[in-house]
mmCIF file of C-alpha atoms in Angstrom:
data_model
loop_
_atom_site.group_PDB
_atom_site.id
_atom_site.type_symbol
_atom_site.label_atom_id
_atom_site.label_comp_id
_atom_site.label_asym_id
_atom_site.label_seq_id
_atom_site.Cartn_x
_atom_site.Cartn_y
_atom_site.Cartn_z
ATOM 1 C CA MET A 146 85.799 92.946 78.732
ATOM 2 C CA ALA A 147 85.607 94.532 75.675
ATOM 3 C CA ILE A 148 85.720 91.668 73.715
ATOM 4 C CA MET A 149 83.178 90.380 75.281
ATOM 5 C CA ALA A 150 80.872 92.917 74.021
ATOM 6 C CA VAL A 151 81.990 93.043 70.641
ATOM 7 C CA GLU A 152 81.840 88.886 70.891
ATOM 8 C CA ALA A 153 77.986 89.928 71.839
ATOM 9 C CA GLY A 154 77.587 91.855 68.430
ATOM 10 C CA HIS A 155 78.268 95.564 70.621
ATOM 11 C CA ASP A 156 79.567 97.896 69.267
ATOM 12 C CA VAL A 157 81.931 99.145 71.586
ATOM 13 C CA ARG A 158 83.706 102.425 71.423
ATOM 14 C CA PHE A 159 87.531 102.076 73.666
ATOM 15 C CA LEU A 160 88.295 105.969 75.032
ATOM 16 C CA ALA A 161 91.450 104.737 76.521
ATOM 17 C CA LEU A 162 92.854 107.288 79.281
ATOM 18 C CA THR A 163 96.519 107.184 79.517
ATOM 19 C CA THR A 164 98.932 104.207 79.513
ATOM 20 C CA ALA A 165 95.958 101.952 78.933
ATOM 21 C CA ARG A 166 95.248 102.406 75.071
ATOM 22 C CA ARG A 167 98.883 100.626 74.469
ATOM 23 C CA MET A 168 97.465 97.513 76.744
ATOM 24 C CA VAL A 169 94.120 97.466 74.973
ATOM 25 C CA GLU A 170 95.421 97.968 71.372
ATOM 26 C CA ALA A 171 98.007 95.342 72.452
ATOM 27 C CA ARG A 172 94.994 92.827 72.939
ATOM 28 C CA GLY A 173 93.825 93.735 69.311
ATOM 29 C CA ILE A 174 91.281 96.154 71.026
ATOM 30 C CA PRO A 175 90.772 99.422 68.959
ATOM 31 C CA ALA A 176 90.940 102.257 71.049
ATOM 32 C CA ILE A 177 90.431 106.044 70.734
ATOM 33 C CA GLY A 178 92.251 109.490 72.986
ATOM 34 C CA PHE A 179 91.323 112.294 73.789
ATOM 35 C CA ALA A 180 93.101 113.332 69.828
ATOM 36 C CA ASP A 181 90.583 111.735 68.583
ATOM 37 C CA LEU A 182 87.976 114.099 69.987
ATOM 38 C CA THR A 183 89.467 117.592 69.934
ATOM 39 C CA GLU A 184 86.270 118.318 68.165
ATOM 40 C CA PHE A 185 84.330 118.156 71.483
ATOM 41 C CA ALA A 186 86.831 120.442 73.977
ATOM 42 C CA ALA A 187 86.327 123.900 75.003
ATOM 43 C CA PRO A 188 88.010 126.895 73.012
ATOM 44 C CA GLY A 189 91.265 127.113 73.934
ATOM 45 C CA ALA A 190 91.995 124.004 73.731
ATOM 46 C CA ALA A 191 94.369 123.153 71.651
ATOM 47 C CA HIS A 192 96.626 126.369 72.977
ATOM 48 C CA PHE A 193 96.265 125.691 76.464
ATOM 49 C CA GLY A 194 97.290 121.975 75.409
ATOM 50 C CA ALA A 195 100.468 123.008 73.915
ATOM 51 C CA GLU A 196 101.758 125.524 76.416
ATOM 52 C CA LEU A 197 101.138 122.863 79.385
ATOM 53 C CA ALA A 198 102.923 119.963 77.541
ATOM 54 C CA ALA A 199 105.787 121.508 76.489
ATOM 55 C CA GLY A 200 107.516 120.773 78.983
ATOM 56 C CA LEU A 201 107.144 116.783 78.958
ATOM 57 C CA ALA A 202 109.956 114.592 77.895
ATOM 58 C CA PRO A 203 109.126 113.041 74.391
ATOM 59 C CA GLY A 204 109.592 108.818 74.056
ATOM 60 C CA GLY A 205 106.841 108.415 77.018
ATOM 61 C CA PRO A 206 104.293 105.657 77.369
ATOM 62 C CA VAL A 207 101.962 108.095 75.995
ATOM 63 C CA SER A 208 102.407 110.868 73.556
ATOM 64 C CA ILE A 209 102.906 113.615 73.455
ATOM 65 C CA GLU A 210 99.644 114.817 71.240
ATOM 66 C CA GLU A 211 97.851 112.322 73.571
ATOM 67 C CA SER A 212 99.203 114.358 76.699
ATOM 68 C CA ALA A 213 98.507 117.700 75.227
ATOM 69 C CA ALA A 214 94.944 116.942 73.932
ATOM 70 C CA TYR A 215 94.175 115.575 77.571
ATOM 71 C CA LEU A 216 95.557 118.616 79.297
ATOM 72 C CA GLY A 217 94.288 121.028 76.901
ATOM 73 C CA ALA A 218 91.062 119.452 76.863
ATOM 74 C CA SER A 219 90.257 119.367 80.939
ATOM 75 C CA PHE A 220 92.246 122.352 81.326
ATOM 76 C CA ALA A 221 89.887 124.603 78.192
ATOM 77 C CA GLU A 222 87.005 122.832 80.646
ATOM 78 C CA LEU A 223 88.093 124.210 84.088
ATOM 79 C CA ALA A 224 88.754 127.525 82.349
ATOM 80 C CA SER A 225 85.364 127.536 80.902
ATOM 81 C CA ASP A 226 84.135 127.097 84.055
ATOM 82 C CA VAL A 227 85.752 129.346 86.440
ATOM 83 C CA GLY A 228 87.475 131.995 84.545
ATOM 84 C CA GLU A 229 91.274 131.217 83.189
ATOM 85 C CA ALA A 230 92.990 133.069 86.207
ATOM 86 C CA GLU A 231 91.121 130.839 88.715
ATOM 87 C CA ALA A 232 92.216 127.910 86.445
ATOM 88 C CA ARG A 233 95.300 128.945 86.372
ATOM 89 C CA ARG A 234 95.690 129.264 89.991
ATOM 90 C CA LEU A 235 93.607 125.600 90.525
ATOM 91 C CA TYR A 236 95.946 124.016 88.050
ATOM 92 C CA ALA A 237 98.857 125.169 90.177
ATOM 93 C CA GLU A 238 97.686 124.578 93.694
ATOM 94 C CA LYS A 239 96.264 120.596 92.819
ATOM 95 C CA GLY A 240 97.966 119.836 89.026
ATOM 96 C CA ARG A 241 95.810 117.729 87.405
ATOM 97 C CA HIS A 242 93.656 116.987 90.695
ATOM 98 C CA ALA A 243 91.930 120.297 89.357
ATOM 99 C CA PHE A 244 90.545 118.264 86.395
ATOM 100 C CA ARG A 245 86.834 117.259 85.799
ATOM 101 C CA PRO A 246 85.928 117.840 82.053
ATOM 102 C CA THR A 247 82.063 117.290 82.091
ATOM 103 C CA GLY A 248 81.278 119.377 79.612
ATOM 104 C CA PHE A 249 83.806 117.499 76.961
ATOM 105 C CA PHE A 250 82.177 114.641 77.914
ATOM 106 C CA ARG A 251 78.889 115.745 77.942
ATOM 107 C CA ARG A 252 78.869 117.188 74.456
ATOM 108 C CA TRP A 253 81.099 113.864 73.073
ATOM 109 C CA LEU A 254 77.803 112.112 74.066
ATOM 110 C CA ALA A 255 75.821 113.463 72.818
ATOM 111 C CA ALA A 256 76.829 113.180 69.717
ATOM 112 C CA LEU A 257 77.430 109.735 70.438
ATOM 113 C CA ARG A 258 74.566 108.566 72.251
ATOM 114 C CA PRO A 259 75.823 105.299 73.612
ATOM 115 C CA ASP A 260 73.548 102.710 74.921
ATOM 116 C CA ALA A 261 75.824 102.687 77.911
ATOM 117 C CA VAL A 262 78.809 104.394 79.664
ATOM 118 C CA ILE A 263 81.371 102.085 81.843
ATOM 119 C CA ALA A 264 84.236 103.361 84.168
ATOM 120 C CA THR A 265 86.060 103.023 87.123
ATOM 121 C CA ASN A 266 85.895 104.080 89.941
ATOM 122 C CA SER A 267 89.380 106.817 89.006
ATOM 123 C CA PRO A 268 88.795 110.780 89.037
ATOM 124 C CA ARG A 269 88.810 113.106 86.816
ATOM 125 C CA ALA A 270 88.026 111.657 83.250
ATOM 126 C CA GLU A 271 86.512 109.064 84.325
ATOM 127 C CA GLN A 272 84.235 111.066 86.511
ATOM 128 C CA ALA A 273 83.305 113.329 84.626
ATOM 129 C CA ALA A 274 82.698 110.459 81.958
ATOM 130 C CA ILE A 275 80.121 109.315 84.950
ATOM 131 C CA LEU A 276 78.385 112.351 85.866
ATOM 132 C CA ALA A 277 77.937 113.378 82.123
ATOM 133 C CA SER A 278 76.072 110.324 81.670
ATOM 134 C CA GLY A 279 74.188 110.891 83.987
ATOM 135 C CA GLU A 280 72.992 114.700 82.737
ATOM 136 C CA LEU A 281 72.226 113.094 79.512
ATOM 137 C CA GLY A 282 70.452 110.293 80.686
ATOM 138 C CA ILE A 283 72.294 107.626 79.614
ATOM 139 C CA PRO A 284 72.761 104.607 81.344
ATOM 140 C CA SER A 285 75.996 104.090 83.192
ATOM 141 C CA VAL A 286 77.900 101.986 85.455
ATOM 142 C CA CYS A 287 80.770 102.329 87.772
ATOM 143 C CA ALA A 288 83.479 99.512 87.793
ATOM 144 C CA VAL A 289 85.267 100.297 91.451
ATOM 145 C CA ASP A 290 88.442 98.434 91.822
ATOM 146 C CA VAL A 291 89.305 98.012 94.908
ATOM 147 C CA PHE A 292 87.981 99.247 98.296
ATOM 148 C CA ALA A 293 87.466 102.943 97.123
ATOM 149 C CA LEU A 294 87.579 104.201 100.616
ATOM 150 C CA GLN A 295 88.530 108.047 99.289
ATOM 151 C CA GLU A 296 86.426 107.657 96.159
ATOM 152 C CA VAL A 297 83.640 106.950 98.407
ATOM 153 C CA ARG A 298 83.286 110.326 98.578
ATOM 154 C CA TRP A 299 81.379 110.514 94.985
ATOM 155 C CA VAL A 300 80.712 106.659 93.792
ATOM 156 C CA GLY A 301 78.462 106.661 97.150
ATOM 157 C CA GLN A 302 76.535 109.804 96.349
ATOM 158 C CA PRO A 303 73.380 108.750 94.839
ATOM 159 C CA GLY A 304 72.654 108.927 91.662
ATOM 160 C CA TYR A 305 76.047 108.799 91.087
ATOM 161 C CA ALA A 306 75.734 106.042 88.407
ATOM 162 C CA ASP A 307 73.328 103.234 87.757
ATOM 163 C CA ARG A 308 75.237 100.584 88.889
ATOM 164 C CA LEU A 309 78.416 100.122 91.151
ATOM 165 C CA CYS A 310 80.081 96.604 90.914
ATOM 166 C CA VAL A 311 82.306 96.247 93.992
ATOM 167 C CA ILE A 312 84.930 93.517 94.536
ATOM 168 C CA ASN A 313 82.788 91.598 97.816
ATOM 169 C CA GLU A 314 80.201 92.657 100.503
ATOM 170 C CA GLN A 315 82.313 94.562 103.150
ATOM 171 C CA VAL A 316 82.458 97.510 99.665
ATOM 172 C CA ARG A 317 78.843 97.085 98.985
ATOM 173 C CA GLN A 318 77.542 98.116 102.119
ATOM 174 C CA MET A 319 80.277 100.973 103.174
ATOM 175 C CA MET A 320 77.711 101.763 99.872
ATOM 176 C CA LEU A 321 74.513 101.400 101.074
ATOM 177 C CA GLU A 322 75.786 103.017 103.948
ATOM 178 C CA HIS A 323 76.932 106.551 102.227
ATOM 179 C CA GLY A 324 73.441 106.254 100.621
ATOM 180 C CA ARG A 325 73.187 103.616 97.731
ATOM 181 C CA ARG A 326 69.989 102.005 97.318
ATOM 182 C CA ALA A 327 70.382 97.547 97.457
ATOM 183 C CA ASP A 328 69.365 97.300 93.470
ATOM 184 C CA GLU A 329 72.538 99.951 92.825
ATOM 185 C CA VAL A 330 75.368 97.415 94.363
ATOM 186 C CA VAL A 331 76.179 94.399 92.941
ATOM 187 C CA VAL A 332 79.213 92.484 94.071
ATOM 188 C CA THR A 333 81.060 91.375 91.187
ATOM 189 C CA GLY A 334 85.032 91.079 91.768
ATOM 190 C CA ASN A 335 87.519 92.986 90.013
ATOM 191 C CA PRO A 336 88.063 91.644 86.399
ATOM 192 C CA ALA A 337 91.346 92.631 86.762
ATOM 193 C CA PHE A 338 92.119 89.530 88.971
ATOM 194 C CA ASP A 339 90.343 86.863 87.466
ATOM 195 C CA ARG A 340 93.592 85.181 85.933
ATOM 196 C CA LEU A 341 94.842 84.572 90.244
ATOM 197 C CA THR A 342 91.856 81.859 89.383
ATOM 198 C CA ALA A 343 92.260 80.928 86.273
ATOM 199 C CA PRO A 344 93.496 77.307 85.828
ATOM 200 C CA GLU A 345 96.321 78.507 84.327
ATOM 201 C CA ALA A 346 97.185 79.721 87.285
ATOM 202 C CA ALA A 347 96.381 76.923 89.075
ATOM 203 C CA GLU A 348 98.497 74.269 87.262
ATOM 204 C CA LEU A 349 101.262 77.182 87.365
ATOM 205 C CA GLY A 350 101.385 76.776 91.341
ATOM 206 C CA ARG A 351 101.528 73.267 90.431
ATOM 207 C CA ARG A 352 104.407 73.173 88.931
ATOM 208 C CA TYR A 353 106.192 75.820 91.396
ATOM 209 C CA ARG A 354 105.449 73.008 93.785
ATOM 210 C CA ASP A 355 106.688 70.332 92.109
ATOM 211 C CA GLY A 356 110.303 72.734 90.957
ATOM 212 C CA ARG A 357 110.507 73.606 94.537
ATOM 213 C CA GLY A 358 110.249 70.211 96.155
ATOM 214 C CA TRP A 359 107.745 70.616 98.179
ATOM 215 C CA ASP A 360 106.040 67.144 98.188
ATOM 216 C CA ASP A 361 107.051 66.713 102.103
ATOM 217 C CA GLY A 362 103.642 68.015 103.559
ATOM 218 C CA LYS A 363 104.524 70.920 105.328
ATOM 219 C CA ARG A 364 102.608 74.294 105.219
ATOM 220 C CA THR A 365 104.383 76.935 103.475
ATOM 221 C CA ILE A 366 104.002 80.325 104.464
ATOM 222 C CA LEU A 367 104.640 83.367 102.258
ATOM 223 C CA TRP A 368 105.749 86.336 103.643
ATOM 224 C CA ALA A 369 104.656 89.545 100.862
ATOM 225 C CA SER A 370 107.555 92.146 102.840
ATOM 226 C CA GLN A 371 107.796 95.697 101.903
ATOM 227 C CA ILE A 372 109.308 98.619 103.000
ATOM 228 C CA GLU A 373 107.863 100.227 106.217
ATOM 229 C CA PRO A 374 108.490 104.309 106.092
ATOM 230 C CA GLU A 375 109.259 106.081 108.897
ATOM 231 C CA PHE A 376 106.520 108.531 108.070
ATOM 232 C CA HIS A 377 103.283 108.284 106.118
ATOM 233 C CA PRO A 378 103.868 109.800 103.010
ATOM 234 C CA PHE A 379 100.467 112.050 102.800
ATOM 235 C CA ASP A 380 99.874 112.152 106.352
ATOM 236 C CA GLY A 381 102.793 112.701 108.428
ATOM 237 C CA ARG A 382 102.328 109.618 110.612
ATOM 238 C CA ALA A 383 105.043 107.528 112.740
ATOM 239 C CA GLY A 384 105.583 104.382 110.782
ATOM 240 C CA ASP A 385 108.295 101.858 111.787
ATOM 241 C CA PRO A 386 110.672 101.053 109.642
ATOM 242 C CA ASP A 387 112.129 97.856 111.453
ATOM 243 C CA LEU A 388 108.064 96.417 111.352
ATOM 244 C CA PRO A 389 109.246 94.231 108.061
ATOM 245 C CA ARG A 390 112.047 92.457 110.285
ATOM 246 C CA LYS A 391 110.274 92.137 113.000
ATOM 247 C CA VAL A 392 107.420 89.914 111.332
ATOM 248 C CA GLU A 393 109.834 88.179 109.009
ATOM 249 C CA ARG A 394 112.783 87.033 112.578
ATOM 250 C CA GLU A 395 108.759 85.951 113.699
ATOM 251 C CA LEU A 396 108.011 84.119 111.366
ATOM 252 C CA ARG A 397 111.133 82.750 111.218
ATOM 253 C CA GLU A 398 111.193 81.735 114.649
ATOM 254 C CA LEU A 399 107.812 79.889 113.879
ATOM 255 C CA VAL A 400 109.771 77.645 111.459
ATOM 256 C CA ARG A 401 112.267 76.822 113.777
ATOM 257 C CA ALA A 402 110.194 76.088 116.023
ATOM 258 C CA ASN A 403 107.383 74.022 114.314
ATOM 259 C CA PRO A 404 109.355 71.899 111.746
ATOM 260 C CA GLU A 405 105.321 71.292 110.030
ATOM 261 C CA TYR A 406 105.743 74.976 108.654
ATOM 262 C CA ARG A 407 107.737 75.867 105.719
ATOM 263 C CA LEU A 408 108.442 80.096 104.875
ATOM 264 C CA LEU A 409 109.255 81.401 101.989
ATOM 265 C CA VAL A 410 109.933 85.336 101.630
ATOM 266 C CA ARG A 411 109.489 87.739 98.953
ATOM 267 C CA TYR A 412 111.075 91.033 99.570
ATOM 268 C CA HIS A 413 109.541 93.722 97.793
ATOM 269 C CA PRO A 414 111.546 95.139 94.429
ATOM 270 C CA SER A 415 112.354 98.130 96.608
ATOM 271 C CA GLU A 416 113.506 96.457 99.755
ATOM 272 C CA ARG A 417 117.574 96.331 99.603
ATOM 273 C CA VAL A 418 117.829 93.661 102.427
ATOM 274 C CA ALA A 419 120.500 90.541 101.995
ATOM 275 C CA PHE A 420 118.282 86.546 102.670
ATOM 276 C CA VAL A 421 119.820 84.758 105.184
ATOM 277 C CA ALA A 422 119.310 81.479 104.200
ATOM 278 C CA GLU A 423 118.538 78.815 106.945
ATOM 279 C CA PRO A 424 116.626 75.642 107.303
ATOM 280 C CA GLY A 425 113.260 75.648 106.062
ATOM 281 C CA VAL A 426 113.279 79.536 105.083
ATOM 282 C CA GLU A 427 113.452 79.823 100.804
ATOM 283 C CA LEU A 428 113.343 82.628 98.577
ATOM 284 C CA SER A 429 111.262 83.848 96.491
ATOM 285 C CA GLY A 430 112.909 86.023 93.638
ATOM 286 C CA ARG A 431 111.181 88.986 92.311
ATOM 287 C CA GLU A 432 111.381 87.788 89.086
ATOM 288 C CA GLU A 433 109.120 84.513 90.025
ATOM 289 C CA ASN A 434 105.284 84.671 88.840
ATOM 290 C CA LEU A 435 103.217 85.919 91.362
ATOM 291 C CA ASP A 436 100.229 84.233 89.985
ATOM 292 C CA ALA A 437 102.116 81.180 90.770
ATOM 293 C CA VAL A 438 103.575 81.161 93.697
ATOM 294 C CA LEU A 439 100.355 82.240 95.314
ATOM 295 C CA ASN A 440 98.940 79.686 94.093
ATOM 296 C CA ALA A 441 101.621 77.272 95.397
ATOM 297 C CA VAL A 442 102.202 78.460 98.573
ATOM 298 C CA ASP A 443 99.042 77.837 101.566
ATOM 299 C CA ILE A 444 99.286 80.787 103.974
ATOM 300 C CA VAL A 445 100.207 84.577 102.922
ATOM 301 C CA VAL A 446 101.113 87.318 105.484
ATOM 302 C CA VAL A 447 101.297 90.562 105.150
ATOM 303 C CA THR A 448 101.351 93.808 106.257
ATOM 304 C CA ALA A 449 99.785 96.632 103.668
ATOM 305 C CA SER A 450 100.941 94.490 100.444
ATOM 306 C CA THR A 451 98.664 93.812 97.634
ATOM 307 C CA VAL A 452 99.340 91.066 96.920
ATOM 308 C CA GLY A 453 97.199 90.050 100.591
ATOM 309 C CA LEU A 454 94.429 91.260 98.384
ATOM 310 C CA GLU A 455 95.744 89.034 95.653
ATOM 311 C CA ALA A 456 96.182 86.039 97.612
ATOM 312 C CA ALA A 457 92.508 86.092 99.366
ATOM 313 C CA ILE A 458 91.452 85.948 95.938
ATOM 314 C CA ALA A 459 93.008 83.282 95.000
ATOM 315 C CA GLY A 460 91.099 81.419 97.598
ATOM 316 C CA ARG A 461 94.765 81.603 100.675
ATOM 317 C CA PRO A 462 94.501 82.558 104.272
ATOM 318 C CA VAL A 463 95.695 85.542 104.650
ATOM 319 C CA ILE A 464 97.361 86.933 108.240
ATOM 320 C CA SER A 465 97.286 91.132 107.982
ATOM 321 C CA VAL A 466 99.942 92.619 110.400
ATOM 322 C CA ASP A 467 97.365 95.569 111.007
ATOM 323 C CA CYS A 468 100.171 97.840 112.275
ATOM 324 C CA SER A 469 101.746 99.086 109.999
ATOM 325 C CA VAL A 470 101.564 102.833 108.795
ATOM 326 C CA PHE A 471 99.554 101.851 105.791
ATOM 327 C CA THR A 472 97.102 99.771 107.590
ATOM 328 C CA ALA A 473 94.263 102.666 107.303
ATOM 329 C CA ASP A 474 94.485 102.538 103.397
ATOM 330 C CA THR A 475 94.396 98.977 103.470
ATOM 331 C CA PRO A 476 92.048 98.171 105.557
ATOM 332 C CA TYR A 477 92.553 94.361 105.166
ATOM 333 C CA ALA A 478 90.543 92.667 108.771
ATOM 334 C CA ARG A 479 87.833 95.309 107.757
ATOM 335 C CA PHE A 480 86.960 94.323 104.582
ATOM 336 C CA GLY A 481 86.775 90.809 104.731
ATOM 337 C CA ILE A 482 90.225 90.117 103.150
ATOM 338 C CA SER A 483 92.416 88.910 106.472
ATOM 339 C CA VAL A 484 92.687 87.894 109.687
ATOM 340 C CA GLY A 485 94.565 90.929 111.521
ATOM 341 C CA VAL A 486 96.421 90.754 114.156
ATOM 342 C CA ASP A 487 97.562 93.847 116.236
ATOM 343 C CA ALA A 488 101.263 92.831 116.489
ATOM 344 C CA PRO A 489 104.684 91.019 114.910
ATOM 345 C CA SER A 490 104.325 88.588 117.861
ATOM 346 C CA ASP A 491 100.501 87.893 117.684
ATOM 347 C CA VAL A 492 101.683 86.086 113.509
ATOM 348 C CA THR A 493 102.113 82.724 114.801
ATOM 349 C CA ARG A 494 98.809 82.768 117.311
ATOM 350 C CA ALA A 495 97.132 83.289 114.132
ATOM 351 C CA ILE A 496 99.000 81.099 111.408
ATOM 352 C CA LYS A 497 98.024 77.998 113.847
ATOM 353 C CA ALA A 498 94.580 78.850 113.827
ATOM 354 C CA VAL A 499 94.356 79.033 110.552
ATOM 355 C CA PRO A 500 92.588 75.754 109.737
ATOM 356 C CA VAL A 501 94.272 73.323 107.706
ATOM 357 C CA ARG A 502 91.901 72.443 104.814
ATOM 358 C CA ALA A 503 91.696 76.097 104.261
ATOM 359 C CA ALA A 504 90.617 76.520 100.534
ATOM 360 C CA ALA A 505 87.928 78.924 98.826
ATOM 361 C CA PHE A 506 89.376 80.805 102.039
ATOM 362 C CA GLY A 507 88.960 84.511 100.169
ATOM 363 C CA ALA A 508 85.329 83.168 99.159
ATOM 364 C CA GLN A 509 84.800 82.386 102.495
ATOM 365 C CA PHE A 510 85.724 86.022 104.083
ATOM 366 C CA GLY A 511 83.704 87.144 101.609
ATOM 367 C CA VAL A 512 85.702 88.451 97.985
ATOM 368 C CA ALA A 513 84.429 87.589 94.667
ATOM 369 C CA GLY A 514 86.762 84.814 93.187
ATOM 370 C CA GLY A 515 86.306 82.031 91.231
ATOM 371 C CA GLY A 516 87.928 83.718 88.083
ATOM 372 C CA HIS A 517 83.708 84.890 86.635
ATOM 373 C CA ALA A 518 84.295 88.512 87.385
ATOM 374 C CA THR A 519 84.515 89.760 83.895
ATOM 375 C CA ALA A 520 81.500 87.708 82.942
ATOM 376 C CA ARG A 521 79.981 89.152 86.029
ATOM 377 C CA VAL A 522 80.349 92.859 85.329
ATOM 378 C CA PHE A 523 79.339 91.836 81.468
ATOM 379 C CA ASP A 524 76.322 90.416 82.596
ATOM 380 C CA VAL A 525 75.453 93.888 85.139
ATOM 381 C CA ILE A 526 76.158 95.988 82.040
ATOM 382 C CA GLN A 527 73.540 93.891 79.489
ATOM 383 C CA GLU A 528 70.639 93.748 82.392
ATOM 384 C CA LEU A 529 71.031 97.118 82.383
ATOM 385 C CA MET A 530 71.053 98.311 78.841
ATOM 386 C CA MET A 531 68.117 95.703 79.174
ATOM 387 C CA GLU A 532 66.131 97.689 81.276
ATOM 388 C CA CYS A 533 67.003 100.984 79.871
#
């Protein structure tokens, strides 16, 4: 999107936070960081930054200089707001989650005076940038990455950013239910997923099918497995560690009993599972290009893997097994991404109910795909700037 803005003649200042700087600069996009903006930090930022960054190991994806500048500016702003003693207590309790350096961004944006501010729904720095722009009367756009189930607490607040760009109609409705006006929330899709519907991805899928010899008319099911913990890592809800294997057993039985289907199993990198080969069941190694795989298969089954969302955007029917400990965190069925089932034993029925010609399944379920999310978000920015 930054490249598109530059090509349109805009002067773009890209504040690349944490690891993003290396990524954007690799694409030829000039970027800056907190270390380039130290003049806008609150008093004591350099001292606090040196102190907080002292224990960081060198050689990481973010330079020590940039980490110190970010930590220092954020902590100094917190100390300015609540006092140093309380800032230290909050930092000890919450770590970086205690930060929201609105004053820092207010000073920088007041000096820069941009025509618009663009950020995602991430907390801390990006949240502070949106809030500061609102205080200064600078138009802003918040690009919501996926569902924003937690972030809706602030993104859904009236007045937070002039426009919200969301992934589908279901997320838009959630924002409206939290008080946003209809004209403030636009379904654009997520530019990060444009690659899934690009012509190159379709060609990769065709080559993948050819390489596997999948010209026999069978319908190929991808089982994108992932680890199911004994307990949810944050709220302690009980999980079933055997759930992935239960789903896989159900899918293998489906293939044994129905030769018109084929199963492709793709284990999560964290899983330690020995694949058992049998007729009609194949393995997708973690080294294989996921975009190619998704554009090659016919149906995708998940519990809560992000592969489910990517598959829907790629136009594949998705079946989600909604008894995972992570279902509440990735409610695919609720947000129109999948057909949800309550148990592994229901998977076979759901798969057989999927129409044979299920192209553009993602569009059917309200996912903004089509490979043009970047252009749609850019159009929202352009229109907002023209209005203001």
